[in-house]
Structures are given as structure tokens and as C-alpha cells.
Amino acid sequence: MPIFILFICQMSGYILAIESSCDDTSAAVIHNGKILANIVVTQQIHEQYGGVVPELASRDHQKNIVPVVMQALNHANIQKKQLAAVAYTKGPGLLGSLLVGSCFAKSLAQALELPVLEVNHMQAHILAHFIEEPVPKFPFLCLTVSGGHTQIVKVNSPVDMEVIGETQDDAVGEAFDKSAKLLGIQYPGGPMLDRIAKMGNPNRFVFPDVEMKGYNYSFSGIKTAILYFLQQNIQKDPTFVENNLADISASIQSCLVEILLKKLRRASRELHVNEIAIAGGVAANSWLRLKLDEESKKNSWSVYIPKLEYCTDNAAMVAMAAHFLYDNKSFGTLSSSPLPRWSLNC
Ligand code: KG4
Ligand code: ZN
């Protein structure tokens, strides 16, 4: 009986999770796999620079982290002394940003004499699928698409993931953001381009795809093709972008999404996996969501798309990953350092 009580106490612990890998300061609380709070503060300072400035991001994390954590605890209606563990994003991400979250989490854990849980940001994006029903069945393929990554991951279990293909240069989020910048679309480029593209014709212009080996991707070629395409057309007509912005945006978006889907279709066919998930910031893209829905009907895929708030960076996904790590007794150490590059395969 006492052993049983001890087991229940361990399973029902509250875990505080902190995410600070880029420009969102976020804290969440999870209890028995259920998210009780998820506070996200997106830094506005980068807007005037048209992209994330790493030094400013870490300074803003320093300002935000205490109020964000306090808000998460208040929202979950718990006190620090009720916590069973503190989790944080150890990598990949911007070193300065990661340092703020990791130093804060480890200090808090040490002060409260709690274990720490070290979470891989990309694993967390994938495990965001377990926050709410319906959840994918193992094994599933996850197209993980963000500002820094583009990968197809074979997910065998919450703690066993294999990257089977990835970009060899730019991430697709970068391709969205850089294309938006070339078109003069204001920051944040990806979501704005998505919005403008809704009014355009996706078949009006075609941009070339670069053939890559296996399930790998490349997005630097299409970025250069877009640059030359714009330069040539602006030379002929200086108002070209202004007059065709929606069609150009829709065509770029359609080409980027088709590049993503081509490899995903192939991986699904060759590996005989029909459970398909998407994760990461670009999973918020409306055209990608629409096309995946069409693909699910054509290929008998079961497609899993997280809620918008769980696609972009948030601590709820870190909390979900921490929940699995805690169950697996995969605890971290106070002496470990953030890893700006941390592959899922390691
Ligand atoms: O996962 P995330 O929030 O941060 C990283 O870990 O990178 O992803 C951010 C990326 C940015 O490149 C952003 O432009 C892109 O996701 N993104 C979108 C959309 N929403 C966010 N790209 C295209 N369409 C969207 N609706
Ligand atoms: Zn992310």
C-alpha cells in the first residue's frame, strides 16, 4: 500500500516547462499529461529589423521570463512548492536565447531541489500532437517545418524518433520569410505571405524545384529563382510586384508546399506509413493544411494537424515532451549546457 501511494504521488506531479529557443518566451504547466497553463509572449522588438536579432532576443527573454513563469503558475493555480520537475528547451535554437531559459530553469530546480528535464525543441514540436485528441498512432511520419528546420521524421515512440530526410540548406520557413522580404511584405513574412496569397492565383507562376537525394530537401535554389524572376520582371515593369502581389505570393506558396509534399508522399509510399503529422511554425500555413487535407483523401492518409497555438513556438509542447521524459525517467543534469545544434538522431 505505501508503495502504491508513492507511485501515485510521483505520477501526479506538476511539471513547469520553459521555452526560449528563439523569440517567444513561454512557460507552461502540465499535470498527468494535461496542459493547465500555456503563456506565450512573442517579442515585438524584432519587427523594426525585419527578422530576429539574437542579442535583442536574449535580452527580452531576461525581461520576460519571471513574469511569464509567474503567470503560468497562477493560471495553473499552483505554487512552486507543488512542482515535481522543471523542464526547459535545451536546443536547438539561438545560443543566447537558450541560455536564458536553461539558466533560469536549472536555478529554479536547484533552489527547489527538483529534477530537471532537458527537452529537444524539434521533439517537442512533434509531441505537440499529444496535447489533444486525436493523437497519431505509432509509427507515424512527421513533416517538421519551422524557421530553422525542414525534416521528415519517422516517429516510433515519444522518445524514439529518426530523421529520414532534411533540408541540406535553407529551412522552408526561411524560404517563406526571405521570399516575403523580397516582395516587400512586412515582418513576420511567412504568416503575412500566407494571408496575401489567399487572394491570389497559385497557378499563375511556376518556380523550379531542385531534385535532392532520398527524402532530403533544398530551398536555396528556389529562393534564388524567385530573386531572378522578380529582378527580370521589375526591369520590364517597375510596378510588377505591386500589381501582382497576391498571384506571386500564392504561386510561391504553392511551389514551396508542393516541394514539401512530394517527398512526404514518397516516404509514405516507400515506408508503408499512412499516419501523417505536421509540426512547427510553417504547419500554421493554410495552403499546406488544405493540400494535406486533399492528400489524405487521395492517399488514405490519416492526417494530424495541431491547433495553431501549438504549431508556433510554445511551452505546452515542451511540457508534453517533459511529461514523456519524466515517465521514462530521462532526467537531465545541472551541469549540462544548451545545444544550439541538437539533432533528433543523437
Ligand atoms: O516553429 P517556429 O515558430 O519557430 C522556429 O522554431 O523556427 O517557426 C517559425 C517559422 C517562421 O519562418 C514563420 O515565418 C513560419 O514559421 N510561419 C509560417 C506561417 N506561420 C509561421 N510560414 C508560412 N505560413 C504561415 N502561416
Ligand atoms: Zn520552433
Short mmCIF file of C-alpha atoms and ligand atoms in Angstrom, two decimals:
data_model
loop_
_atom_site.label_atom_id
_atom_site.label_comp_id
_atom_site.label_asym_id
_atom_site.label_seq_id
_atom_site.Cartn_x
_atom_site.Cartn_y
_atom_site.Cartn_z
CA MET A 1 0.00 0.00 0.00
CA PRO A 2 2.67 2.61 0.87
CA ILE A 3 4.45 1.79 -2.43
CA PHE A 4 1.20 2.34 -4.32
CA ILE A 5 0.72 5.75 -2.68
CA LEU A 6 4.30 6.72 -3.54
CA PHE A 7 3.72 5.75 -7.18
CA ILE A 8 0.54 7.84 -7.40
CA CYS A 9 2.36 10.83 -5.88
CA GLN A 10 5.15 10.57 -8.46
CA MET A 11 2.78 10.29 -11.43
CA SER A 12 0.61 13.21 -10.38
CA GLY A 13 3.44 15.77 -10.14
CA TYR A 14 3.17 19.15 -11.77
CA ILE A 15 5.90 19.97 -14.30
CA LEU A 16 6.85 23.54 -15.18
CA ALA A 17 8.20 23.85 -18.74
CA ILE A 18 10.12 26.78 -20.23
CA GLU A 19 10.63 27.56 -23.92
CA SER A 20 13.09 30.28 -25.02
CA SER A 21 14.80 28.94 -28.15
CA CYS A 22 14.07 31.90 -30.44
CA ASP A 23 11.88 34.99 -29.98
CA ASP A 24 8.98 33.60 -27.91
CA THR A 25 9.25 33.50 -24.12
CA SER A 26 6.87 30.83 -22.92
CA ALA A 27 6.06 28.84 -19.79
CA ALA A 28 3.56 26.01 -19.32
CA VAL A 29 2.38 23.70 -16.58
CA ILE A 30 1.42 20.08 -17.21
CA HIS A 31 -0.18 17.62 -14.79
CA ASN A 32 -0.60 13.94 -15.69
CA GLY A 33 -0.32 14.76 -19.38
CA LYS A 34 -2.89 17.57 -19.25
CA ILE A 35 -1.84 21.15 -20.01
CA LEU A 36 -3.03 23.52 -17.25
CA ALA A 37 -1.36 26.71 -18.48
CA ASN A 38 0.49 27.89 -21.57
CA ILE A 39 1.67 31.51 -21.54
CA VAL A 40 3.44 32.84 -24.65
CA VAL A 41 4.95 36.30 -25.04
CA THR A 42 6.09 36.99 -28.60
CA GLN A 43 8.79 39.64 -28.74
CA GLN A 44 7.80 42.65 -30.82
CA ILE A 45 11.21 44.34 -30.91
CA HIS A 46 12.33 42.40 -33.99
CA GLU A 47 9.62 43.83 -36.26
CA GLN A 48 11.59 47.01 -36.95
CA TYR A 49 14.60 44.95 -38.11
CA GLY A 50 12.62 42.60 -40.39
CA GLY A 51 13.94 39.48 -38.62
CA VAL A 52 15.02 38.09 -35.25
CA VAL A 53 18.09 39.87 -33.79
CA PRO A 54 19.69 37.24 -31.49
CA GLU A 55 21.18 39.68 -28.94
CA LEU A 56 17.87 41.54 -28.55
CA ALA A 57 16.02 38.23 -28.26
CA SER A 58 18.09 37.09 -25.28
CA ARG A 59 17.72 40.47 -23.55
CA ASP A 60 13.94 40.31 -23.97
CA HIS A 61 13.85 36.74 -22.62
CA GLN A 62 15.61 38.04 -19.49
CA LYS A 63 12.91 40.69 -19.04
CA ASN A 64 10.02 38.34 -19.76
CA ILE A 65 10.94 35.10 -18.08
CA VAL A 66 9.97 35.84 -14.46
CA PRO A 67 6.53 37.36 -15.26
CA VAL A 68 5.80 34.62 -17.81
CA VAL A 69 6.62 31.83 -15.33
CA MET A 70 4.63 33.54 -12.54
CA GLN A 71 1.66 33.92 -14.89
CA ALA A 72 1.83 30.24 -15.86
CA LEU A 73 1.88 29.12 -12.21
CA ASN A 74 -1.01 31.49 -11.39
CA HIS A 75 -3.01 30.31 -14.36
CA ALA A 76 -2.49 26.68 -13.34
CA ASN A 77 -3.44 27.71 -9.82
CA ILE A 78 -0.41 26.07 -8.23
CA GLN A 79 2.56 27.15 -6.13
CA LYS A 80 6.23 26.48 -6.80
CA LYS A 81 6.40 24.01 -3.90
CA GLN A 82 3.89 21.75 -5.70
CA LEU A 83 6.22 21.22 -8.66
CA ALA A 84 7.74 17.79 -9.32
CA ALA A 85 10.22 18.86 -12.02
CA VAL A 86 11.36 21.80 -14.15
CA ALA A 87 11.77 21.30 -17.90
CA TYR A 88 13.39 23.56 -20.45
CA THR A 89 14.34 23.65 -24.12
CA LYS A 90 18.00 22.69 -24.27
CA GLY A 91 18.25 23.12 -28.07
CA PRO A 92 18.33 23.55 -30.97
CA GLY A 93 17.97 27.33 -31.17
CA LEU A 94 19.77 30.63 -30.63
CA LEU A 95 22.50 30.19 -28.01
CA GLY A 96 21.80 33.43 -26.10
CA SER A 97 18.06 32.74 -26.00
CA LEU A 98 18.57 29.13 -24.89
CA LEU A 99 20.96 30.26 -22.14
CA VAL A 100 18.29 32.43 -20.52
CA GLY A 101 15.75 29.59 -20.32
CA SER A 102 18.26 26.95 -19.28
CA CYS A 103 19.93 29.09 -16.55
CA PHE A 104 16.53 30.07 -15.17
CA ALA A 105 15.17 26.51 -15.20
CA LYS A 106 18.27 24.96 -13.66
CA SER A 107 18.48 27.65 -10.95
CA LEU A 108 14.83 27.16 -10.05
CA ALA A 109 15.25 23.38 -10.00
CA GLN A 110 18.30 23.67 -7.78
CA ALA A 111 16.59 26.08 -5.38
CA LEU A 112 13.54 23.81 -5.11
CA GLU A 113 15.63 20.61 -5.12
CA LEU A 114 13.80 19.26 -8.15
CA PRO A 115 14.95 17.20 -11.12
CA VAL A 116 15.44 18.95 -14.46
CA LEU A 117 14.21 17.67 -17.83
CA GLU A 118 16.13 18.65 -20.97
CA VAL A 119 13.86 18.92 -23.99
CA ASN A 120 14.77 18.91 -27.68
CA HIS A 121 12.78 21.70 -29.36
CA MET A 122 12.08 19.64 -32.50
CA GLN A 123 10.95 16.63 -30.48
CA ALA A 124 8.66 18.99 -28.59
CA HIS A 125 7.13 20.31 -31.86
CA ILE A 126 6.32 16.70 -32.79
CA LEU A 127 4.95 15.78 -29.35
CA ALA A 128 2.59 18.77 -29.52
CA HIS A 129 0.35 16.20 -31.27
CA PHE A 130 -0.25 14.52 -27.91
CA ILE A 131 -1.68 17.61 -26.22
CA GLU A 132 -5.16 17.00 -27.60
CA GLU A 133 -7.12 14.20 -29.26
CA PRO A 134 -6.96 12.78 -31.89
CA VAL A 135 -3.37 11.61 -31.46
CA PRO A 136 -1.36 9.82 -34.20
CA LYS A 137 -0.65 6.11 -33.94
CA PHE A 138 2.96 4.87 -33.90
CA PRO A 139 4.85 4.71 -36.14
CA PHE A 140 3.92 7.95 -37.90
CA LEU A 141 5.71 10.32 -40.25
CA CYS A 142 6.00 13.91 -39.12
CA LEU A 143 6.82 16.73 -41.52
CA THR A 144 8.55 19.17 -39.17
CA VAL A 145 8.70 22.60 -40.75
CA SER A 146 9.92 25.71 -38.97
CA GLY A 147 12.13 28.76 -39.40
CA GLY A 148 15.25 26.69 -38.75
CA HIS A 149 14.28 23.15 -39.78
CA THR A 150 12.66 21.10 -42.51
CA GLN A 151 12.63 17.40 -41.75
CA ILE A 152 10.68 14.23 -42.30
CA VAL A 153 10.83 12.29 -39.04
CA LYS A 154 9.77 8.69 -38.51
CA VAL A 155 8.32 8.68 -35.02
CA ASN A 156 8.43 5.20 -33.47
CA SER A 157 7.57 6.31 -29.91
CA PRO A 158 7.64 9.60 -27.92
CA VAL A 159 11.32 9.01 -27.19
CA ASP A 160 12.38 7.21 -30.38
CA MET A 161 12.49 9.42 -33.46
CA GLU A 162 14.52 9.08 -36.63
CA VAL A 163 15.17 11.91 -39.12
CA ILE A 164 14.85 10.22 -42.53
CA GLY A 165 15.21 13.38 -44.64
CA GLU A 166 16.03 17.03 -44.10
CA THR A 167 16.97 20.23 -45.85
CA GLN A 168 20.57 20.49 -46.97
CA ASP A 169 20.50 24.30 -46.88
CA ASP A 170 17.66 26.75 -46.01
CA ALA A 171 14.61 25.74 -43.99
CA VAL A 172 11.20 26.16 -45.64
CA GLY A 173 10.25 28.82 -43.05
CA GLU A 174 13.32 30.76 -44.12
CA ALA A 175 12.22 30.41 -47.77
CA PHE A 176 8.80 31.84 -46.83
CA ASP A 177 10.37 34.69 -44.83
CA LYS A 178 13.02 35.57 -47.40
CA SER A 179 10.51 35.47 -50.29
CA ALA A 180 8.24 37.77 -48.28
CA LYS A 181 11.15 40.17 -47.73
CA LEU A 182 11.90 40.23 -51.50
CA LEU A 183 8.25 41.11 -52.10
CA GLY A 184 8.38 43.93 -49.54
CA ILE A 185 5.91 42.12 -47.26
CA GLN A 186 6.30 43.25 -43.68
CA TYR A 187 7.69 41.02 -40.89
CA PRO A 188 6.70 38.34 -39.88
CA GLY A 189 6.96 37.30 -43.51
CA GLY A 190 5.58 33.74 -43.53
CA PRO A 191 2.16 34.41 -41.96
CA MET A 192 1.72 37.66 -43.94
CA LEU A 193 2.55 35.96 -47.25
CA ASP A 194 0.02 33.24 -46.37
CA ARG A 195 -2.65 35.90 -45.78
CA ILE A 196 -1.93 37.78 -49.05
CA ALA A 197 -1.76 34.50 -51.02
CA LYS A 198 -5.40 33.76 -50.15
CA MET A 199 -6.42 36.41 -52.71
CA GLY A 200 -4.12 35.14 -55.48
CA ASN A 201 -3.89 32.54 -58.23
CA PRO A 202 -1.46 29.76 -57.17
CA ASN A 203 -1.00 28.52 -60.76
CA ARG A 204 -0.02 31.81 -62.38
CA PHE A 205 3.78 31.48 -61.95
CA VAL A 206 5.97 28.38 -61.62
CA PHE A 207 9.31 28.19 -59.80
CA PRO A 208 11.76 25.31 -60.35
CA ASP A 209 12.30 22.56 -57.76
CA VAL A 210 15.81 21.17 -57.20
CA GLU A 211 15.92 17.36 -57.21
CA MET A 212 17.52 16.09 -53.99
CA LYS A 213 18.57 12.58 -52.94
CA GLY A 214 16.25 10.40 -50.85
CA TYR A 215 13.86 12.35 -48.68
CA ASN A 216 16.12 15.41 -48.48
CA TYR A 217 15.15 18.96 -49.39
CA SER A 218 16.81 22.11 -50.74
CA PHE A 219 15.26 25.58 -50.65
CA SER A 220 18.18 27.85 -51.54
CA GLY A 221 17.70 27.27 -55.30
CA ILE A 222 14.07 28.33 -55.34
CA LYS A 223 14.96 31.44 -53.32
CA THR A 224 17.50 32.45 -56.00
CA ALA A 225 15.00 31.61 -58.77
CA ILE A 226 12.44 33.92 -57.14
CA LEU A 227 15.04 36.70 -56.85
CA TYR A 228 15.93 36.48 -60.60
CA PHE A 229 12.27 36.20 -61.58
CA LEU A 230 11.47 39.40 -59.68
CA GLN A 231 14.52 41.29 -60.99
CA GLN A 232 13.69 40.41 -64.62
CA ASN A 233 10.04 41.37 -64.31
CA ILE A 234 10.69 44.59 -62.39
CA GLN A 235 13.15 45.62 -65.12
CA LYS A 236 10.34 45.33 -67.68
CA ASP A 237 7.66 46.82 -65.42
CA PRO A 238 8.61 48.61 -62.15
CA THR A 239 5.07 48.11 -60.83
CA PHE A 240 5.17 44.32 -61.40
CA VAL A 241 5.25 43.30 -57.72
CA GLU A 242 2.70 45.89 -56.65
CA ASN A 243 0.22 44.82 -59.37
CA ASN A 244 0.68 41.06 -58.96
CA LEU A 245 1.49 40.65 -55.27
CA ALA A 246 -1.30 38.17 -54.46
CA ASP A 247 -0.60 35.95 -57.51
CA ILE A 248 3.17 35.93 -56.89
CA SER A 249 2.63 35.10 -53.18
CA ALA A 250 0.13 32.33 -53.97
CA SER A 251 2.45 30.84 -56.62
CA ILE A 252 5.50 30.88 -54.31
CA GLN A 253 3.45 29.32 -51.51
CA SER A 254 2.05 26.65 -53.81
CA CYS A 255 5.55 25.71 -55.10
CA LEU A 256 7.03 25.51 -51.59
CA VAL A 257 4.16 23.33 -50.37
CA GLU A 258 4.41 21.03 -53.41
CA ILE A 259 8.15 20.53 -52.75
CA LEU A 260 7.31 19.53 -49.17
CA LEU A 261 4.54 17.14 -50.18
CA LYS A 262 6.45 15.40 -52.97
CA LYS A 263 8.98 13.88 -50.53
CA LEU A 264 6.33 13.19 -47.92
CA ARG A 265 4.25 11.20 -50.46
CA ARG A 266 7.33 9.21 -51.43
CA ALA A 267 8.30 8.46 -47.82
CA SER A 268 4.74 7.36 -47.01
CA ARG A 269 4.62 5.07 -50.06
CA GLU A 270 8.07 3.51 -49.60
CA LEU A 271 7.87 3.06 -45.83
CA HIS A 272 4.21 1.99 -45.85
CA VAL A 273 3.23 4.55 -43.22
CA ASN A 274 -0.13 6.26 -43.65
CA GLU A 275 -0.24 8.10 -40.31
CA ILE A 276 0.95 11.59 -41.27
CA ALA A 277 1.50 14.57 -38.99
CA ILE A 278 2.84 18.10 -39.45
CA ALA A 279 4.57 20.21 -36.84
CA GLY A 280 6.47 23.50 -36.44
CA GLY A 281 5.65 27.11 -37.30
CA VAL A 282 5.05 26.51 -41.02
CA ALA A 283 2.40 23.92 -40.07
CA ALA A 284 0.26 27.03 -39.49
CA ASN A 285 0.29 27.66 -43.27
CA SER A 286 -3.24 27.50 -44.62
CA TRP A 287 -2.27 26.17 -48.08
CA LEU A 288 -0.22 23.34 -46.56
CA ARG A 289 -3.18 22.45 -44.34
CA LEU A 290 -5.57 22.49 -47.30
CA LYS A 291 -3.29 20.39 -49.51
CA LEU A 292 -2.72 17.85 -46.72
CA ASP A 293 -6.45 17.52 -46.36
CA GLU A 294 -6.73 16.77 -50.11
CA GLU A 295 -3.83 14.29 -49.90
CA SER A 296 -5.49 12.46 -47.03
CA LYS A 297 -8.46 11.69 -49.27
CA LYS A 298 -6.31 10.70 -52.28
CA ASN A 299 -3.80 8.51 -50.39
CA SER A 300 -5.92 7.21 -47.49
CA TRP A 301 -3.70 9.09 -45.07
CA SER A 302 -4.79 9.83 -41.53
CA VAL A 303 -3.56 13.41 -41.22
CA TYR A 304 -2.89 15.12 -37.87
CA ILE A 305 -2.60 18.90 -37.77
CA PRO A 306 -2.08 20.62 -34.41
CA LYS A 307 -4.08 23.64 -33.30
CA LEU A 308 -2.49 26.90 -34.49
CA GLU A 309 -1.32 27.85 -30.97
CA TYR A 310 0.61 24.57 -30.73
CA CYS A 311 2.27 24.95 -34.17
CA THR A 312 4.34 28.05 -33.48
CA ASP A 313 6.77 28.07 -30.55
CA ASN A 314 5.11 27.47 -27.18
CA ALA A 315 5.96 25.84 -23.85
CA ALA A 316 2.94 23.49 -23.87
CA MET A 317 4.75 21.29 -26.39
CA VAL A 318 7.89 21.38 -24.20
CA ALA A 319 5.72 20.36 -21.24
CA MET A 320 4.27 17.45 -23.24
CA ALA A 321 7.78 16.25 -24.15
CA ALA A 322 8.79 16.67 -20.49
CA HIS A 323 5.84 14.52 -19.42
CA PHE A 324 7.17 11.63 -21.55
CA LEU A 325 10.76 12.17 -20.38
CA TYR A 326 9.59 12.16 -16.76
CA ASP A 327 7.70 8.89 -17.27
CA ASN A 328 10.79 7.47 -18.97
CA LYS A 329 12.94 8.69 -16.02
CA SER A 330 15.15 10.57 -18.50
CA PHE A 331 16.33 13.32 -16.17
CA GLY A 332 18.95 15.94 -17.02
CA THR A 333 21.79 17.41 -15.01
CA LEU A 334 22.52 20.87 -13.65
CA SER A 335 25.92 20.84 -15.34
CA SER A 336 24.68 20.50 -18.93
CA SER A 337 24.84 23.39 -21.39
CA PRO A 338 22.39 24.42 -24.12
CA LEU A 339 22.93 22.91 -27.56
CA PRO A 340 22.26 25.40 -30.41
CA ARG A 341 22.53 22.41 -32.79
CA TRP A 342 20.99 19.23 -31.45
CA SER A 343 19.89 16.59 -33.91
CA LEU A 344 16.95 14.31 -33.11
CA ASN A 345 19.13 11.42 -34.23
CA CYS A 346 21.61 11.91 -31.33
O1 KG4 B 1 8.48 26.86 -35.13
P1 KG4 B 1 8.56 28.33 -35.23
O2 KG4 B 1 7.52 29.16 -34.51
O3 KG4 B 1 9.96 28.86 -34.77
C1 KG4 B 1 11.13 28.14 -35.09
O4 KG4 B 1 11.45 27.20 -34.30
O5 KG4 B 1 11.70 28.46 -36.16
O6 KG4 B 1 8.53 28.68 -36.80
C2 KG4 B 1 8.67 29.99 -37.28
C3 KG4 B 1 8.56 29.96 -38.79
C4 KG4 B 1 8.86 31.30 -39.43
O7 KG4 B 1 9.71 31.11 -40.54
C5 KG4 B 1 7.49 31.78 -39.86
O8 KG4 B 1 7.52 32.66 -40.95
C6 KG4 B 1 6.81 30.47 -40.22
O9 KG4 B 1 7.22 29.58 -39.19
N1 KG4 B 1 5.35 30.58 -40.27
C7 KG4 B 1 4.64 30.48 -41.41
C8 KG4 B 1 3.28 30.68 -41.06
N2 KG4 B 1 3.22 30.88 -39.70
C9 KG4 B 1 4.52 30.82 -39.23
N3 KG4 B 1 5.03 30.24 -42.67
C10 KG4 B 1 4.07 30.19 -43.61
N4 KG4 B 1 2.75 30.38 -43.35
C11 KG4 B 1 2.32 30.62 -42.10
N5 KG4 B 1 1.02 30.80 -41.86
ZN ZN B 2 10.03 26.01 -33.27
#
